């Protein structure tokens, strides 16, 4: 073996050992969580990692004795509606920032971008007063309406739309496509990947919302999962850790499903060959 | 479908004209090429005809109907783009059918048209493929099929072959020409390649400096270029343009060198530009009376291009047969054997065309021998 190949091999071994160590660190808490959800709470309290009573009992308890299914349903409604709304509104505003020519367009876009600089926490109090005055508190609307659109989504799709070659618009114009037709027949399919990415992103960020729903919801009927999970813990004087773990496992399932299907689209290069 | 342009102009700020006063009538079934260097406004002109860019001044008529302010889809034309402008998410068939569907044609009619168009460009076997799975030439054929499938009889092409390699370009050139003849299309073809324009077009418009320099057939443009721009733009290798001064007594201005031209008496004294094509010059390597030095030789197979410097330091390109045995820094005698052109000093006007210097009896007109 030559010197070069040897060095290459050592490098590979180093790289992979580092990757393996990182993987272990990241995945261990996750696996531990899943594993403890199968153990009886009595054993967890003792700090045991092994038990003779491995079962799905915790899951049954979680589903039957807590409103976890209701939380899941709430989150699903909120996240799906937010996702569709963001995809539609962000893509439409991005379209206008790219394909429509009007006075002050670029200035408006910068104002749009500027709102991204404000941290959400800084907006919480004024937003709260607004939704309270609108009488939206403790309802799905309060968790959807403020998130119907996002500056980030508009920005991301605008960048994607800018990649569309100008000739496609000209070809569309020659066939007499209206803006609306060009939007759904060409722009959306062309930018499919970015649109899916935004959909996945907005779904997950809505699913993982914690602060805002905590402030604006007061009943299990509207509470989403992340806050519901917190609720489970404080409701009990004696914390049923096995059941809480099982609930946590249940609520990450939709996230995993979204990622699993999303991955298929992220991988395939659908946009090859539009132009040379 | 004839197309008539009357004093078409384009300006974005009201004072700087990108195009000014373009007038031409393109006949039905004509293959019309617009040629010019990059940035001369040829693509802008095409887009104005298509209706993608508004016309600042002037009138555009298609079939004697004023379409100056009509949107593109009402002008009944199709367009083929340099980078194909195919929709990557649709297969070949749907790409060809796209415009027809947008125009709400019924589906059986769409099917016949699409199949017919794909047959014409030999892509029937590829109808289910995505553009990403095709080669450059095939993609451009899909774009052609899209133009064919539409019932429009006017087709605009914007440098459709510039993204293809040289061999494929030659092949597509004749394919496009054949299709145009077969379908009777009125075709406006924009290119920066003078060879493409000369080999394909019935008539050519040479565009430069926002103006149409000359509109004529390829042979007329080559034989009687209206100014030095056209003269040097057409023909490979480029025409030699040499400044000369004609004195009152019509005696040669510069007697140190002896490249001899015959010049008609009708020319007044003054400064002129004389143009000689490289194939209208000859090299005599055995002559003892030399007037130039060989600086470079480009071998091109059947012939070679010799770069030579006259003794008054003017550069010349001379086409010679490849059987020569010249070498660089060799001193040679260069003489004019073919046509040469006399242009006004600013190069804007062709004053006359002369037969070559053949010992004084080339033309009936009384002539003077003139050297530079």
Coordinates of C-alpha atoms in Angstrom, one line a residue:
Chain A
X1 CA 0.0 0.0 0.0
X2 CA 1.3 3.4 -0.9
X3 CA 1.9 6.1 1.6
X4 CA -1.0 8.1 0.1
X5 CA -3.5 5.3 0.4
X6 CA -2.5 4.6 3.9
X7 CA -3.0 8.2 5.0
X8 CA -6.3 8.2 3.2
X9 CA -7.4 5.2 5.1
X10 CA -6.4 6.6 8.5
X11 CA -8.3 9.8 7.6
X12 CA -11.4 7.7 6.8
X13 CA -11.2 5.9 10.1
X14 CA -10.9 9.2 12.0
X15 CA -13.8 10.7 10.2
X16 CA -16.0 7.8 10.8
X17 CA -15.2 7.3 14.4
X18 CA -16.0 11.0 15.0
X19 CA -19.3 10.6 13.2
X20 CA -20.1 7.4 15.1
X21 CA -19.4 9.1 18.5
X22 CA -21.6 12.1 17.5
X23 CA -24.4 9.7 16.4
X24 CA -24.3 7.9 19.7
X25 CA -24.5 11.2 21.7
X26 CA -27.4 12.4 19.7
X27 CA -29.4 9.2 19.4
X28 CA -28.9 7.8 23.0
X29 CA -31.3 10.2 24.8
X30 CA -33.8 9.5 22.1
X31 CA -33.5 5.7 22.4
X32 CA -33.5 6.0 26.1
X33 CA -36.7 7.9 26.0
X34 CA -38.3 5.2 23.8
X35 CA -37.0 2.4 26.0
X36 CA -38.2 3.9 29.3
X37 CA -41.7 4.4 27.8
X38 CA -41.9 0.6 27.8
X39 CA -40.9 0.2 31.5
X40 CA -43.2 0.4 34.5
X41 CA -43.0 3.7 36.4
X42 CA -41.9 1.9 39.6
X43 CA -38.8 0.6 37.9
X44 CA -38.0 4.0 36.3
X45 CA -38.2 5.7 39.8
X46 CA -35.7 3.2 41.1
X47 CA -33.4 4.3 38.3
X48 CA -33.3 0.8 36.8
X49 CA -32.7 0.4 33.1
X50 CA -34.0 -3.1 32.9
X51 CA -37.2 -4.6 34.0
X52 CA -39.0 -7.9 33.8
X53 CA -42.2 -6.1 32.9
X54 CA -41.6 -4.7 29.5
X55 CA -45.0 -3.8 28.0
X56 CA -47.1 -1.3 26.1
X57 CA -49.1 -0.6 29.3
X58 CA -47.8 3.0 29.5
X59 CA -49.2 3.7 26.0
X60 CA -52.6 2.3 26.9
X61 CA -52.7 4.4 30.1
X62 CA -51.6 7.5 28.2
X63 CA -54.4 7.0 25.6
X64 CA -57.1 6.1 28.0
X65 CA -56.4 8.3 31.0
X66 CA -55.1 11.5 29.5
X67 CA -56.4 13.8 26.7
X68 CA -53.3 13.1 24.6
X69 CA -55.4 12.1 21.6
X70 CA -57.3 15.3 21.8
X71 CA -54.0 17.2 22.0
X72 CA -52.8 15.4 19.0
X73 CA -55.9 16.2 17.1
X74 CA -55.6 19.9 18.1
X75 CA -52.0 20.1 17.0
X76 CA -52.8 18.4 13.7
X77 CA -55.6 20.8 12.9
X78 CA -53.5 23.8 13.8
X79 CA -50.4 22.6 12.0
X80 CA -52.1 21.5 8.8
X81 CA -54.1 24.7 8.5
X82 CA -51.0 26.8 9.2
X83 CA -49.0 24.8 6.7
X84 CA -51.5 25.2 3.9
X85 CA -52.0 28.9 4.6
X86 CA -48.3 29.6 4.7
X87 CA -47.7 27.7 1.4
X88 CA -50.5 29.6 -0.3
X89 CA -49.9 33.1 1.0
X90 CA -46.1 32.9 1.0
X91 CA -46.0 31.6 -2.6
X92 CA -48.5 34.3 -3.7
X93 CA -46.6 37.1 -2.1
X94 CA -43.3 35.7 -3.4
X95 CA -44.8 35.6 -6.9
X96 CA -45.7 39.2 -6.7
X97 CA -42.3 40.2 -5.5
X98 CA -40.8 38.4 -8.5
X99 CA -43.2 38.5 -11.5
X100 CA -45.2 41.6 -10.9
X101 CA -43.7 45.0 -11.5
X102 CA -45.1 47.8 -9.3
X103 CA -43.7 50.9 -7.7
X104 CA -41.9 50.4 -4.5
X105 CA -41.7 46.7 -4.9
X106 CA -38.2 46.3 -3.7
X107 CA -38.6 48.7 -0.8
X108 CA -41.7 46.7 0.3
X109 CA -39.7 43.5 0.1
X110 CA -37.0 45.0 2.4
X111 CA -39.7 46.1 4.9
X112 CA -41.0 42.5 4.7
X113 CA -37.5 41.2 5.4
X114 CA -37.0 43.6 8.3
X115 CA -39.8 41.9 10.2
X116 CA -37.7 38.7 10.2
X117 CA -35.2 40.6 12.4
X118 CA -37.6 40.9 15.3
X119 CA -37.5 37.9 17.6
X120 CA -40.8 36.3 18.2
X121 CA -40.5 36.8 22.0
X122 CA -40.5 40.6 21.4
X123 CA -43.8 40.4 19.5
X124 CA -45.5 38.2 22.1
X125 CA -47.0 40.9 24.3
X126 CA -48.4 43.2 21.6
X127 CA -49.7 40.2 19.7
X128 CA -51.3 38.9 22.9
X129 CA -53.1 42.2 23.5
X130 CA -54.3 42.2 19.9
X131 CA -55.7 38.7 20.0
X132 CA -57.3 39.3 23.4
X133 CA -59.0 42.4 22.1
X134 CA -60.2 40.5 19.0
X135 CA -61.7 37.9 21.4
X136 CA -59.7 35.0 19.9
X137 CA -58.2 33.6 23.1
X138 CA -58.6 29.9 23.8
X139 CA -59.5 28.9 20.3
X140 CA -57.8 27.4 17.3
X141 CA -57.9 30.7 15.6
X142 CA -55.5 32.3 18.0
X143 CA -52.9 29.7 17.1
X144 CA -53.5 29.9 13.4
X145 CA -54.3 33.5 12.4
X146 CA -51.1 35.1 13.6
X147 CA -49.1 32.5 11.6
X148 CA -51.0 32.5 8.3
X149 CA -48.0 33.9 6.5
X150 CA -44.3 34.3 7.3
X151 CA -41.6 36.6 6.1
X152 CA -39.2 33.7 6.0
X153 CA -41.5 31.7 3.8
X154 CA -41.9 34.6 1.4
X155 CA -38.2 35.2 1.3
X156 CA -37.4 31.5 0.7
X157 CA -39.9 31.1 -2.1
X158 CA -38.9 34.4 -3.7
X159 CA -35.3 33.1 -3.9
X160 CA -36.6 29.9 -5.5
X161 CA -38.8 31.8 -8.0
X162 CA -35.9 34.0 -9.0
X163 CA -34.2 30.9 -10.3
X164 CA -36.9 30.3 -12.8
X165 CA -35.5 31.3 -16.2
X166 CA -37.2 34.4 -17.7
X167 CA -37.8 32.5 -21.0
X168 CA -40.4 30.4 -19.3
X169 CA -42.4 33.5 -18.5
X170 CA -42.0 34.6 -22.1
X171 CA -43.1 31.2 -23.4
X172 CA -46.1 31.5 -21.0
X173 CA -46.9 35.0 -22.3
X174 CA -46.9 33.8 -25.9
X175 CA -49.4 31.1 -25.0
X176 CA -51.4 33.8 -23.3
X177 CA -51.1 32.5 -19.7
X178 CA -52.5 34.8 -17.1
X179 CA -50.6 35.5 -13.9
X180 CA -52.8 33.1 -12.1
X181 CA -52.3 30.3 -14.7
X182 CA -48.6 30.9 -14.8
X183 CA -48.5 30.7 -11.0
X184 CA -50.2 27.3 -10.7
X185 CA -49.2 25.7 -14.0
X186 CA -45.5 26.7 -14.1
X187 CA -44.2 28.5 -11.0
X188 CA -45.5 26.1 -8.4
X189 CA -44.6 22.9 -10.1
X190 CA -41.2 24.3 -11.1
X191 CA -40.4 25.2 -7.5
X192 CA -41.9 22.1 -6.1
X193 CA -39.0 21.3 -3.9
X194 CA -38.9 24.7 -2.2
X195 CA -42.6 24.6 -1.7
X196 CA -42.4 21.1 0.0
X197 CA -39.6 22.3 2.1
X198 CA -41.6 25.3 3.2
X199 CA -44.6 23.1 3.9
X200 CA -42.5 20.7 6.1
X201 CA -40.8 23.6 7.8
X202 CA -44.0 25.4 8.7
X203 CA -45.7 22.2 9.7
X204 CA -42.9 21.3 12.1
X205 CA -42.5 24.8 13.5
X206 CA -46.2 25.0 14.2
X207 CA -46.2 21.5 15.7
X208 CA -43.4 22.5 18.0
X209 CA -44.9 25.8 19.2
X210 CA -44.8 26.1 23.0
X211 CA -44.8 29.6 24.3
X212 CA -47.6 31.1 22.3
X213 CA -50.2 28.3 22.9
X214 CA -49.2 28.3 26.6
X215 CA -50.2 31.9 26.8
X216 CA -53.3 31.8 24.8
X217 CA -55.1 28.5 25.6
X218 CA -56.6 27.5 28.8
X219 CA -58.5 24.3 28.1
X220 CA -57.7 20.8 26.9
X221 CA -60.1 21.3 24.1
X222 CA -57.7 23.6 22.2
X223 CA -54.3 22.8 23.8
X224 CA -51.7 21.5 21.4
X225 CA -49.4 18.6 22.2
X226 CA -46.3 20.4 23.4
X227 CA -48.3 22.2 26.1
X228 CA -50.4 19.2 26.7
X229 CA -47.3 17.2 27.6
X230 CA -46.3 19.8 30.1
X231 CA -49.8 19.6 31.5
X232 CA -49.5 15.9 32.1
X233 CA -46.6 16.3 34.3
X234 CA -47.9 19.0 36.6
X235 CA -51.4 17.6 36.9
X236 CA -50.2 14.5 38.8
X237 CA -48.8 14.8 42.3
X238 CA -47.0 11.7 41.7
X239 CA -45.5 11.8 38.2
X240 CA -46.3 8.8 36.1
X241 CA -43.0 8.9 34.2
X242 CA -43.6 5.8 32.1
X243 CA -46.9 7.3 30.9
X244 CA -45.3 10.7 30.2
X245 CA -42.6 9.0 28.2
X246 CA -45.2 7.1 26.2
X247 CA -47.1 10.3 25.4
X248 CA -43.9 11.9 24.3
X249 CA -43.2 9.0 22.0
X250 CA -46.7 9.3 20.6
X251 CA -46.4 12.9 19.8
X252 CA -43.2 12.6 17.8
X253 CA -44.8 10.1 15.5
X254 CA -46.3 12.7 13.1
X255 CA -43.0 14.5 13.0
X256 CA -41.3 11.3 11.9
X257 CA -43.9 10.7 9.3
X258 CA -43.6 14.2 7.9
X259 CA -39.8 13.8 7.7
X260 CA -40.1 10.3 6.2
X261 CA -42.3 11.5 3.3
X262 CA -40.5 14.8 3.0
X263 CA -37.2 13.1 2.5
X264 CA -38.4 11.5 -0.7
X265 CA -38.9 14.9 -2.3
X266 CA -35.7 16.5 -0.9
X267 CA -33.7 13.7 -2.4
X268 CA -34.9 13.6 -6.0
X269 CA -33.6 16.4 -8.3
X270 CA -36.9 17.2 -10.0
X271 CA -35.7 20.4 -11.5
X272 CA -33.0 19.0 -13.9
X273 CA -33.1 19.9 -17.5
X274 CA -35.3 23.0 -17.7
X275 CA -32.6 24.8 -19.6
X276 CA -29.0 24.2 -20.5
Chain B
X1 CA -48.7 35.7 -42.9
X2 CA -46.7 38.8 -43.8
X3 CA -45.1 41.0 -41.1
X4 CA -44.5 44.6 -41.7
X5 CA -42.4 46.8 -39.5
X6 CA -42.7 50.6 -40.0
X7 CA -40.2 52.8 -38.2
X8 CA -40.1 50.6 -35.1
X9 CA -38.1 52.1 -32.3
X10 CA -37.3 51.2 -28.7
X11 CA -36.1 53.4 -25.9
X12 CA -36.3 52.9 -22.2
X13 CA -35.7 56.5 -21.1
X14 CA -37.0 58.5 -24.0
X15 CA -33.7 59.6 -25.4
X16 CA -31.3 56.7 -25.8
X17 CA -32.6 54.5 -28.6
X18 CA -31.8 50.8 -28.5
X19 CA -33.4 50.5 -31.8
X20 CA -34.4 53.2 -34.1
X21 CA -36.4 53.4 -37.3
X22 CA -36.4 49.7 -38.3
X23 CA -38.6 49.2 -41.3
X24 CA -39.0 46.0 -43.3
X25 CA -41.7 43.9 -44.9
X26 CA -41.3 40.2 -44.3
X27 CA -43.2 38.2 -46.9
X28 CA -45.4 35.1 -46.2
X29 CA -43.2 32.0 -46.1
X30 CA -40.0 33.9 -45.9
X31 CA -37.0 32.9 -43.9
X32 CA -35.8 36.2 -42.5
X33 CA -32.7 36.4 -40.4
X34 CA -31.7 39.2 -38.1
X35 CA -28.0 39.2 -37.5
X36 CA -25.7 41.4 -35.5
X37 CA -23.1 41.4 -32.8
X38 CA -24.2 40.9 -29.2
X39 CA -26.0 43.8 -27.7
X40 CA -27.1 45.3 -31.0
X41 CA -30.8 44.9 -30.0
X42 CA -31.7 41.9 -32.2
X43 CA -33.3 40.0 -29.4
X44 CA -35.1 43.1 -28.3
X45 CA -36.5 43.5 -31.8
X46 CA -37.7 39.9 -31.8
X47 CA -39.4 40.3 -28.5
X48 CA -41.1 43.5 -29.7
X49 CA -42.4 41.5 -32.7
X50 CA -43.6 38.8 -30.3
X51 CA -45.2 41.4 -28.0
X52 CA -43.2 40.6 -25.0
X53 CA -41.7 44.1 -24.9
X54 CA -43.8 47.1 -25.8
X55 CA -42.9 49.0 -28.9
X56 CA -41.9 52.6 -28.2
X57 CA -42.5 54.1 -31.6
X58 CA -43.7 52.8 -35.0
X59 CA -46.2 50.3 -36.2
X60 CA -46.2 46.6 -36.5
X61 CA -48.6 44.9 -38.9
X62 CA -49.3 41.2 -39.3
X63 CA -51.3 40.3 -42.3
X64 CA -52.1 44.0 -42.8
X65 CA -53.6 44.2 -39.4
X66 CA -52.2 46.6 -36.8
X67 CA -50.9 44.5 -33.9
X68 CA -48.6 47.1 -32.3
X69 CA -50.5 47.1 -29.0
X70 CA -51.9 43.6 -29.0
X71 CA -50.8 41.1 -26.3
X72 CA -48.6 38.2 -27.5
X73 CA -51.2 35.5 -27.6
X74 CA -53.4 37.5 -30.0
X75 CA -50.6 37.9 -32.5
X76 CA -50.8 34.2 -33.5
X77 CA -47.1 33.3 -33.4
X78 CA -44.8 30.9 -31.7
X79 CA -41.3 31.4 -30.3
X80 CA -38.3 29.1 -29.9
X81 CA -35.7 30.2 -27.3
X82 CA -32.0 29.8 -27.0
X83 CA -32.2 27.8 -23.8
X84 CA -35.3 25.9 -25.0
X85 CA -37.6 27.2 -22.3
X86 CA -39.0 23.7 -21.7
X87 CA -41.0 22.9 -18.6
X88 CA -38.9 20.4 -16.6
X89 CA -41.7 19.0 -14.7
X90 CA -43.7 17.9 -17.8
X91 CA -42.8 15.1 -20.2
X92 CA -42.1 15.8 -23.9
X93 CA -45.6 15.2 -24.9
X94 CA -47.1 17.6 -22.3
X95 CA -44.5 20.2 -23.1
X96 CA -45.6 20.1 -26.8
X97 CA -49.2 20.2 -25.8
X98 CA -48.8 23.0 -23.2
X99 CA -49.7 25.9 -25.4
X100 CA -52.6 24.0 -27.0
X101 CA -54.0 23.1 -23.6
X102 CA -53.7 26.7 -22.5
X103 CA -55.7 27.7 -25.6
X104 CA -58.4 25.2 -24.6
X105 CA -58.3 23.0 -27.7
X106 CA -60.2 19.7 -27.5
X107 CA -58.1 16.8 -26.5
X108 CA -58.3 14.6 -29.6
X109 CA -57.2 17.6 -31.7
X110 CA -54.3 18.2 -29.3
X111 CA -53.3 14.5 -29.6
X112 CA -53.2 14.5 -33.4
X113 CA -51.2 17.8 -33.4
X114 CA -48.7 16.6 -30.8
X115 CA -48.1 13.3 -32.5
X116 CA -47.7 14.9 -35.8
X117 CA -45.2 17.5 -34.5
X118 CA -43.2 14.9 -32.6
X119 CA -43.1 12.8 -35.8
X120 CA -41.7 15.7 -37.8
X121 CA -38.9 16.2 -35.4
X122 CA -38.3 12.4 -34.9
X123 CA -39.1 12.4 -31.2
X124 CA -42.0 10.0 -31.2
X125 CA -40.1 7.4 -29.1
X126 CA -39.2 10.0 -26.5
X127 CA -42.7 11.3 -25.8
X128 CA -42.9 10.1 -22.2
X129 CA -39.5 11.4 -21.2
X130 CA -38.7 14.4 -19.1
X131 CA -36.6 17.2 -20.7
X132 CA -33.9 16.3 -18.2
X133 CA -33.4 12.9 -19.8
X134 CA -32.8 14.3 -23.3
X135 CA -29.7 15.7 -24.9
X136 CA -29.3 19.3 -25.9
X137 CA -30.3 18.6 -29.6
X138 CA -33.3 16.6 -28.6
X139 CA -34.4 19.4 -26.2
X140 CA -34.2 21.9 -28.9
X141 CA -36.2 19.6 -31.1
X142 CA -38.9 19.5 -28.5
X143 CA -39.0 23.2 -28.5
X144 CA -39.3 23.1 -32.3
X145 CA -42.2 20.6 -32.0
X146 CA -43.9 22.9 -29.6
X147 CA -43.7 25.6 -32.3
X148 CA -44.9 23.2 -35.0
X149 CA -47.8 21.9 -33.0
X150 CA -49.3 25.4 -32.7
X151 CA -51.3 26.5 -35.7
X152 CA -49.5 29.8 -35.8
X153 CA -47.9 30.4 -39.2
X154 CA -45.3 32.8 -37.8
X155 CA -42.4 31.4 -35.9
X156 CA -39.8 33.5 -34.1
X157 CA -36.5 31.9 -33.1
X158 CA -34.0 33.5 -30.8
X159 CA -30.6 32.0 -31.4
X160 CA -32.0 28.5 -31.2
X161 CA -28.7 26.7 -32.0
X162 CA -26.2 28.6 -30.0
X163 CA -26.3 26.1 -27.1
X164 CA -25.5 23.2 -29.4
X165 CA -22.1 21.9 -30.4
X166 CA -20.8 22.7 -33.9
X167 CA -21.7 19.4 -35.6
X168 CA -25.2 19.3 -34.2
X169 CA -25.7 22.9 -35.2
X170 CA -25.0 22.1 -38.8
X171 CA -27.5 19.3 -38.8
X172 CA -30.2 21.3 -37.0
X173 CA -29.6 24.2 -39.4
X174 CA -30.8 22.1 -42.4
X175 CA -33.5 20.5 -40.3
X176 CA -35.0 23.9 -39.4
X177 CA -34.7 25.1 -43.0
X178 CA -36.5 21.9 -44.3
X179 CA -39.2 22.2 -41.7
X180 CA -39.8 25.8 -42.5
X181 CA -40.1 25.0 -46.2
X182 CA -42.4 22.0 -45.6
X183 CA -44.7 23.9 -43.3
X184 CA -44.6 27.1 -45.2
X185 CA -43.7 29.0 -42.0
X186 CA -42.8 32.7 -42.0
X187 CA -39.7 32.5 -39.9
X188 CA -37.8 35.3 -38.2
X189 CA -34.5 33.9 -37.0
X190 CA -32.2 35.9 -34.7
X191 CA -28.5 34.9 -34.6
X192 CA -25.1 36.4 -34.0
X193 CA -23.6 33.9 -36.4
X194 CA -23.2 35.3 -39.9
X195 CA -22.6 31.8 -41.4
X196 CA -25.9 30.7 -39.9
X197 CA -27.7 33.7 -41.4
X198 CA -26.1 33.3 -44.8
X199 CA -26.8 29.6 -45.1
X200 CA -30.4 29.6 -44.0
X201 CA -32.1 32.8 -44.7
X202 CA -33.9 34.2 -47.8
X203 CA -33.1 37.7 -46.6
X204 CA -31.0 39.0 -43.8
X205 CA -31.2 42.2 -41.8
X206 CA -27.9 43.3 -40.4
X207 CA -28.3 45.2 -37.2
X208 CA -25.7 47.4 -35.5
X209 CA -25.7 50.6 -33.5
X210 CA -29.5 50.5 -33.1
X211 CA -30.0 50.7 -36.8
X212 CA -30.7 48.3 -39.7
X213 CA -27.4 48.5 -41.7
X214 CA -28.6 46.5 -44.6
X215 CA -31.5 44.3 -45.6
X216 CA -30.9 42.0 -48.5
X217 CA -30.2 38.5 -49.6
X218 CA -27.1 36.8 -48.5
X219 CA -25.3 37.0 -51.9
X220 CA -26.2 40.7 -52.3
X221 CA -24.9 41.5 -48.8
X222 CA -21.7 39.6 -49.5
X223 CA -21.2 41.2 -52.9
X224 CA -22.3 44.7 -52.2
X225 CA -22.0 45.5 -48.5
X226 CA -23.5 48.9 -47.8
X227 CA -20.9 49.9 -45.3
X228 CA -17.7 48.7 -43.7
X229 CA -19.6 47.2 -40.7
X230 CA -21.5 44.9 -43.0
X231 CA -18.5 44.2 -45.1
X232 CA -16.4 43.1 -42.1
X233 CA -19.2 41.3 -40.4
X234 CA -19.9 39.0 -43.3
X235 CA -17.4 36.6 -44.7
X236 CA -14.8 34.5 -43.0
X237 CA -12.0 35.5 -42.6
X238 CA -12.8 39.1 -42.2
X239 CA -12.4 41.6 -45.0
X240 CA -9.2 43.8 -44.9
X241 CA -10.0 47.5 -44.5
X242 CA -7.2 49.8 -45.5
X243 CA -7.2 53.6 -45.3
X244 CA -6.1 55.4 -48.5
X245 CA -5.6 59.0 -49.5
X246 CA -6.4 60.1 -53.0
X247 CA -4.6 63.3 -54.0
X248 CA -5.8 66.1 -56.3
X249 CA -3.8 64.8 -59.2
X250 CA -4.9 61.2 -58.2
X251 CA -1.3 60.3 -57.8
X252 CA -0.6 57.6 -55.2
X253 CA -0.3 59.0 -51.7
X254 CA 2.1 56.6 -50.4
X255 CA 4.7 55.4 -52.9
X256 CA 6.8 53.5 -50.4
X257 CA 4.5 50.6 -50.5
X258 CA 3.1 49.1 -53.6
X259 CA -0.2 47.3 -53.1
X260 CA -1.9 48.4 -56.3
X261 CA -5.6 49.1 -56.7
X262 CA -7.5 50.2 -59.8
X263 CA -9.6 53.2 -58.9
X264 CA -12.2 54.9 -61.1
X265 CA -11.6 58.5 -62.1
X266 CA -15.0 59.6 -60.8
X267 CA -13.7 59.6 -57.2
X268 CA -12.8 63.0 -55.8
X269 CA -9.5 63.6 -53.9
X270 CA -9.7 62.7 -50.2
X271 CA -9.5 60.0 -47.7
X272 CA -11.2 56.6 -48.3
X273 CA -11.3 53.1 -46.9
X274 CA -10.7 50.3 -49.3
X275 CA -11.9 46.8 -48.5
X276 CA -10.4 43.7 -49.9
X277 CA -11.6 40.2 -49.0
X278 CA -8.7 37.8 -48.1
X279 CA -9.6 35.6 -51.1
X280 CA -9.1 38.6 -53.4
X281 CA -5.5 38.9 -52.5
X282 CA -2.6 36.7 -53.7
X283 CA 0.9 36.1 -52.5
X284 CA 3.8 35.8 -54.8
X285 CA 6.7 34.3 -52.9
X286 CA 9.2 34.1 -55.8
X287 CA 9.0 37.7 -56.8
X288 CA 12.1 39.7 -55.9
X289 CA 10.1 42.9 -55.4
X290 CA 8.5 42.4 -52.0
X291 CA 6.1 44.6 -50.1
X292 CA 5.1 42.6 -47.0
X293 CA 6.3 40.3 -44.3
X294 CA 4.5 37.1 -43.2
X295 CA 3.6 37.4 -39.5
X296 CA 1.4 34.3 -38.9
X297 CA -0.1 31.4 -40.8
X298 CA -3.3 29.6 -39.8
X299 CA -3.7 26.2 -41.4
X300 CA -7.3 25.4 -42.1
X301 CA -7.1 22.2 -44.2
X302 CA -8.1 23.1 -47.7
X303 CA -6.7 26.6 -47.4
X304 CA -4.6 28.7 -45.0
X305 CA -5.0 32.2 -43.7
X306 CA -1.7 34.2 -44.0
X307 CA -1.3 37.2 -41.8
X308 CA 1.1 39.7 -43.4
X309 CA 2.3 43.1 -42.6
X310 CA 2.7 45.6 -45.4
X311 CA 5.8 47.7 -45.3
X312 CA 3.7 50.7 -44.2
X313 CA 2.7 48.5 -41.2
X314 CA -0.9 47.8 -42.3
X315 CA -2.1 44.3 -41.4
X316 CA -3.5 42.0 -44.1
X317 CA -5.3 38.7 -44.0
X318 CA -4.7 36.7 -47.2
X319 CA -6.3 33.4 -48.1
X320 CA -3.9 31.0 -49.9
X321 CA -4.2 27.4 -50.9
X322 CA -2.6 25.0 -48.3
X323 CA 0.0 23.8 -50.7
X324 CA 2.1 26.9 -50.1
X325 CA 5.5 26.7 -48.5
X326 CA 5.5 30.0 -46.8
X327 CA 7.0 30.5 -43.4
X328 CA 6.7 33.4 -40.9
X329 CA 9.1 36.4 -41.2
X330 CA 9.4 35.5 -44.9
X331 CA 9.2 38.5 -47.2
X332 CA 6.6 38.2 -50.0
X333 CA 4.9 40.2 -52.7
X334 CA 1.1 40.7 -52.1
X335 CA -1.1 41.8 -54.9
X336 CA -4.9 42.4 -55.4
X337 CA -6.5 39.9 -57.8
X338 CA -10.2 40.1 -57.0
X339 CA -12.9 42.6 -56.2
X340 CA -12.3 45.5 -53.9
X341 CA -14.6 48.0 -52.4
X342 CA -14.2 51.7 -51.8
X343 CA -16.0 53.1 -48.8
X344 CA -16.3 56.7 -47.6
X345 CA -13.8 57.7 -44.9
X346 CA -16.2 57.1 -42.0
X347 CA -17.1 53.7 -43.4
X348 CA -20.8 54.5 -43.7
X349 CA -21.2 54.3 -47.5
X350 CA -20.1 52.1 -50.3
X351 CA -18.9 54.3 -53.1
X352 CA -17.9 51.7 -55.7
X353 CA -16.9 48.2 -56.4
X354 CA -13.9 47.5 -58.6
X355 CA -12.5 44.6 -60.4
X356 CA -9.1 43.6 -59.3
X357 CA -5.9 45.0 -60.6
X358 CA -5.1 43.0 -63.7
X359 CA -2.5 45.1 -65.5
X360 CA -4.8 48.0 -66.0
X361 CA -7.6 46.6 -68.3
X362 CA -10.0 45.1 -65.8
X363 CA -12.8 47.6 -66.2
X364 CA -14.2 49.7 -69.0
X365 CA -14.0 52.8 -67.0
X366 CA -10.8 54.8 -67.2
X367 CA -8.9 53.8 -64.2
X368 CA -5.8 54.8 -62.3
X369 CA -3.5 52.5 -60.6
X370 CA -3.3 53.4 -57.0
X371 CA -1.0 52.1 -54.3
X372 CA -1.1 52.5 -50.6

